[in-house]
Short mmCIF file of C-alpha atoms in Angstrom, two decimals:
data_model
loop_
_atom_site.label_atom_id
_atom_site.label_comp_id
_atom_site.label_asym_id
_atom_site.label_seq_id
_atom_site.Cartn_x
_atom_site.Cartn_y
_atom_site.Cartn_z
CA UNK P 1 13.52 -12.82 18.86
CA UNK P 2 10.69 -12.64 20.70
CA UNK P 3 7.45 -13.28 18.63
CA UNK P 4 4.08 -12.37 19.58
CA UNK P 5 0.84 -13.77 17.81
CA UNK P 6 -2.57 -11.83 18.66
CA UNK P 7 -5.97 -13.42 17.22
CA UNK P 8 -8.54 -13.10 16.42
CA UNK P 9 -7.66 -9.57 14.18
CA UNK P 10 -11.34 -8.62 14.51
CA UNK P 11 -13.98 -9.13 17.06
CA UNK P 12 -17.45 -8.04 17.59
CA UNK P 13 -19.68 -9.15 20.16
CA UNK P 14 -23.20 -8.57 21.17
CA UNK P 15 -23.33 -5.42 23.92
CA UNK P 16 -23.87 -7.16 27.67
CA UNK P 17 -21.69 -10.36 26.14
CA UNK P 18 -17.89 -11.19 26.84
CA UNK P 19 -14.60 -10.90 24.90
CA UNK P 20 -11.71 -12.25 25.23
CA UNK P 21 -8.41 -11.87 22.79
CA UNK P 22 -5.68 -14.41 22.64
CA UNK P 23 -2.39 -14.07 22.34
CA UNK P 24 0.78 -16.40 22.29
CA UNK P 25 5.01 -15.90 22.63
CA UNK P 26 7.57 -17.82 21.23
CA UNK P 27 10.52 -16.52 24.21
CA UNK P 28 10.27 -18.62 27.22
CA UNK P 29 12.20 -15.90 28.98
CA UNK P 30 9.68 -13.17 28.28
CA UNK P 31 8.36 -12.37 32.12
CA UNK P 32 6.09 -9.35 31.92
CA UNK P 33 2.76 -9.53 29.38
CA UNK P 34 0.73 -5.95 29.16
CA UNK P 35 -2.61 -5.53 27.53
CA UNK P 36 -3.36 -1.70 25.73
CA UNK P 37 -6.25 -0.46 24.61
CA UNK P 38 -6.14 2.33 21.50
CA UNK P 39 -9.46 4.01 20.89
CA UNK P 40 -9.78 5.89 17.66
CA UNK P 41 -7.21 8.19 16.85
CA UNK P 42 -5.53 8.13 19.88
CA UNK P 43 -2.37 6.67 21.45
CA UNK P 44 -2.55 3.17 23.26
CA UNK P 45 -3.11 3.42 26.59
CA UNK P 46 -2.10 0.22 29.25
CA UNK P 47 -5.23 -1.30 30.35
CA UNK P 48 -4.07 -4.41 32.55
CA UNK P 49 -0.60 -6.20 33.11
CA UNK P 50 -0.06 -9.59 34.15
CA UNK P 51 3.78 -10.89 35.66
CA UNK P 52 4.98 -14.70 34.64
CA UNK P 53 4.72 -15.48 38.32
CA UNK P 54 0.85 -14.86 38.88
CA UNK P 55 -1.69 -16.81 36.87
CA UNK P 56 -4.68 -14.41 36.63
CA UNK P 57 -5.51 -10.54 37.32
CA UNK P 58 -8.24 -9.11 37.52
CA UNK P 59 -9.74 -5.25 37.68
CA UNK P 60 -13.26 -4.96 37.33
CA UNK P 61 -14.74 -5.84 34.26
CA UNK P 62 -11.58 -7.10 32.85
CA UNK P 63 -9.33 -10.16 33.34
CA UNK P 64 -5.72 -11.44 31.97
CA UNK P 65 -4.66 -15.12 32.31
CA UNK P 66 -1.32 -16.61 31.91
CA UNK P 67 -0.58 -19.99 31.04
CA UNK P 68 3.52 -20.02 30.94
CA UNK P 69 3.96 -23.78 29.77
CA UNK P 70 1.95 -23.34 26.32
CA UNK P 71 3.24 -19.49 26.05
CA UNK P 72 -0.07 -18.31 26.12
CA UNK P 73 -2.48 -15.66 27.83
CA UNK P 74 -5.14 -13.73 27.41
CA UNK P 75 -8.06 -10.57 28.35
CA UNK P 76 -11.53 -10.98 29.00
CA UNK P 77 -14.09 -8.58 29.02
CA UNK P 78 -17.40 -9.18 30.50
CA UNK P 79 -20.53 -7.14 30.33
CA UNK P 80 -18.98 -5.51 27.35
CA UNK P 81 -20.42 -2.01 26.80
CA UNK P 82 -20.40 0.52 23.83
CA UNK P 83 -16.83 1.99 25.17
CA UNK P 84 -14.68 -1.02 25.22
CA UNK P 85 -15.28 -0.80 21.02
CA UNK P 86 -11.56 -0.10 20.20
CA UNK P 87 -8.20 -1.75 19.45
CA UNK P 88 -6.65 -4.36 21.79
CA UNK P 89 -3.06 -4.92 21.78
CA UNK P 90 -1.17 -8.47 23.56
CA UNK P 91 2.78 -7.46 24.09
CA UNK P 92 5.52 -9.46 25.77
CA UNK P 93 8.68 -8.05 27.29
CA UNK P 94 11.25 -9.55 29.35
CA UNK P 95 13.60 -8.10 31.83
CA UNK P 96 17.61 -7.89 30.71
CA UNK P 97 19.81 -6.18 27.86
CA UNK P 98 16.82 -6.43 25.48
CA UNK P 99 14.34 -4.53 27.27
CA UNK P 100 11.78 -4.02 24.50
CA UNK P 101 8.10 -4.37 24.52
CA UNK P 102 7.42 -6.58 21.53
CA UNK P 103 3.39 -6.51 20.53
CA UNK P 104 1.06 -8.28 18.74
CA UNK P 105 -1.05 -6.76 16.04
CA UNK P 106 -3.92 -5.93 17.74
CA UNK P 107 -8.11 -7.04 17.74
CA UNK P 108 -9.92 -4.58 16.44
CA UNK P 109 -13.58 -4.93 18.84
CA UNK P 110 -17.01 -3.79 17.73
CA UNK P 111 -19.64 -3.33 20.50
CA UNK P 112 -22.83 -4.44 18.61
CA UNK P 113 -26.00 -2.39 19.83
CA UNK B 1 -1.43 18.91 33.33
CA UNK B 2 1.02 16.46 32.60
CA UNK B 3 1.16 14.76 29.06
CA UNK B 4 3.10 14.03 26.26
CA UNK B 5 2.09 16.02 23.15
CA UNK B 6 2.85 15.62 19.75
CA UNK B 7 2.75 17.86 16.90
CA UNK B 8 0.85 18.55 13.97
CA UNK B 9 -1.31 15.07 14.19
CA UNK B 10 -1.70 15.21 10.51
CA UNK B 11 0.97 16.08 8.09
CA UNK B 12 2.11 15.61 4.62
CA UNK B 13 4.68 15.75 2.77
CA UNK B 14 6.08 15.12 -1.10
CA UNK B 15 8.23 12.12 -1.56
CA UNK B 16 11.62 12.83 -1.54
CA UNK B 17 11.66 15.68 1.25
CA UNK B 18 13.00 15.36 5.12
CA UNK B 19 10.16 15.35 7.36
CA UNK B 20 10.51 16.14 11.64
CA UNK B 21 7.98 15.07 14.07
CA UNK B 22 7.73 16.73 17.36
CA UNK B 23 7.46 14.96 20.37
CA UNK B 24 7.84 16.70 24.24
CA UNK B 25 6.70 15.21 27.32
CA UNK B 26 6.19 17.18 31.20
CA UNK B 27 6.31 13.50 32.81
CA UNK B 28 10.07 14.18 33.79
CA UNK B 29 10.54 11.15 32.18
CA UNK B 30 13.64 9.28 31.66
CA UNK B 31 13.12 6.98 28.78
CA UNK B 32 12.00 8.31 25.66
CA UNK B 33 10.55 5.74 22.66
CA UNK B 34 9.05 6.55 18.92
CA UNK B 35 6.98 3.65 17.07
CA UNK B 36 5.87 3.05 14.00
CA UNK B 37 1.93 1.53 13.29
CA UNK B 38 1.24 0.85 10.34
CA UNK B 39 -2.74 -0.60 9.01
CA UNK B 40 -3.58 -4.05 10.84
CA UNK B 41 0.18 -4.21 12.40
CA UNK B 42 1.30 -4.12 15.79
CA UNK B 43 4.08 -1.39 16.97
CA UNK B 44 6.79 -1.24 15.70
CA UNK B 45 9.78 0.35 17.66
CA UNK B 46 12.08 2.84 15.83
CA UNK B 47 14.53 4.44 17.97
CA UNK B 48 14.55 4.78 21.76
CA UNK B 49 16.59 7.03 24.30
CA UNK B 50 17.49 6.41 27.93
CA UNK B 51 18.83 9.71 28.84
CA UNK B 52 19.34 12.72 27.18
CA UNK B 53 22.29 12.59 24.52
CA UNK B 54 22.22 9.28 24.40
CA UNK B 55 19.57 7.31 21.97
CA UNK B 56 19.52 3.76 20.05
CA UNK B 57 18.25 2.14 17.20
CA UNK B 58 15.11 -0.61 17.40
CA UNK B 59 13.52 -3.11 15.21
CA UNK B 60 13.37 -0.69 11.87
CA UNK B 61 15.47 2.52 12.61
CA UNK B 62 16.72 2.63 8.68
CA UNK B 63 15.93 5.68 7.18
CA UNK B 64 15.38 7.47 10.85
CA UNK B 65 17.34 9.59 12.90
CA UNK B 66 16.26 10.86 16.36
CA UNK B 67 18.04 13.38 18.57
CA UNK B 68 18.08 13.63 22.49
CA UNK B 69 19.18 17.34 23.75
CA UNK B 70 16.60 17.75 26.38
CA UNK B 71 15.46 15.40 28.23
CA UNK B 72 11.21 16.54 27.52
CA UNK B 73 11.92 16.73 23.70
CA UNK B 74 12.82 13.87 21.18
CA UNK B 75 12.30 14.79 18.13
CA UNK B 76 11.89 12.26 15.24
CA UNK B 77 13.02 12.99 10.99
CA UNK B 78 12.09 10.36 8.66
CA UNK B 79 14.82 10.84 5.91
CA UNK B 80 13.73 10.68 2.55
CA UNK B 81 16.06 7.03 2.65
CA UNK B 82 12.61 5.82 4.32
CA UNK B 83 11.11 3.72 1.79
CA UNK B 84 7.91 3.94 2.87
CA UNK B 85 7.48 6.73 5.86
CA UNK B 86 3.02 6.90 5.31
CA UNK B 87 2.20 5.66 8.73
CA UNK B 88 0.88 6.65 11.95
CA UNK B 89 4.28 7.98 14.14
CA UNK B 90 3.76 7.06 18.01
CA UNK B 91 5.99 8.89 20.63
CA UNK B 92 6.09 7.31 24.53
CA UNK B 93 7.42 7.88 27.39
CA UNK B 94 8.56 5.61 30.91
CA UNK B 95 10.38 6.88 34.20
CA UNK B 96 12.77 4.25 33.71
CA UNK B 97 13.70 1.79 30.79
CA UNK B 98 12.56 -1.71 31.77
CA UNK B 99 9.61 -2.28 30.85
CA UNK B 100 8.04 -4.36 33.43
CA UNK B 101 8.83 -1.99 35.68
CA UNK B 102 7.91 1.35 34.34
CA UNK B 103 4.65 1.57 32.25
CA UNK B 104 4.71 3.38 28.27
CA UNK B 105 2.50 6.52 28.53
CA UNK B 106 1.80 7.40 24.50
CA UNK B 107 1.36 10.38 22.79
CA UNK B 108 -1.63 11.50 21.09
CA UNK B 109 0.35 9.95 17.55
CA UNK B 110 0.85 12.24 14.12
CA UNK B 111 -0.21 10.39 10.87
CA UNK B 112 1.92 11.56 8.69
CA UNK B 113 1.07 10.80 4.36
CA UNK B 114 3.91 11.24 2.09
CA UNK B 115 2.26 12.54 -1.29
#
């Protein structure tokens, strides 16, 4: 089955700097890659996603890139702000009988003042 | 105000007792899910339901049971057979089952501690 690896597990960046979180997946049939943000004591919330027919997607300060050949995808947050502090999860899924989302283990992002 | 509610937020139980976690949604979603989250771990799927009166085991269903008698409700019972039940439990729902076309919306979670 699909396996999603996420790095780093913890990331600290100075406010205003950029943050990058990287994920790899094992199943080449995966074609949908969402990213979730989980604030303390809350459930995860979808912040951006990318499909396998697209190499990059951007939404204001966040962007996601996908390299299908290497089977890895990354989340980029620019001009980080205190409210970006949270746990971020990458995930992968594919259209088919086994329509499940497989999550990475998460990255705890700390924005330092 | 649409959304997913989970109650209670914190739950304490003695070892050997069954406990039921509540999940209700008023989003008119057909699909509902239960995930388990442990520290430093991703979300792992326990059970999911595509439609009323139907549900499927996820990756870690052992020691858990669910029911789906109403579209808006998907309670999860943690039985005494679950060897390590202390965790954060998240309920989610989506319009349909296919993740790439149906965003999953999560509730606020229930933190279960078994003493």
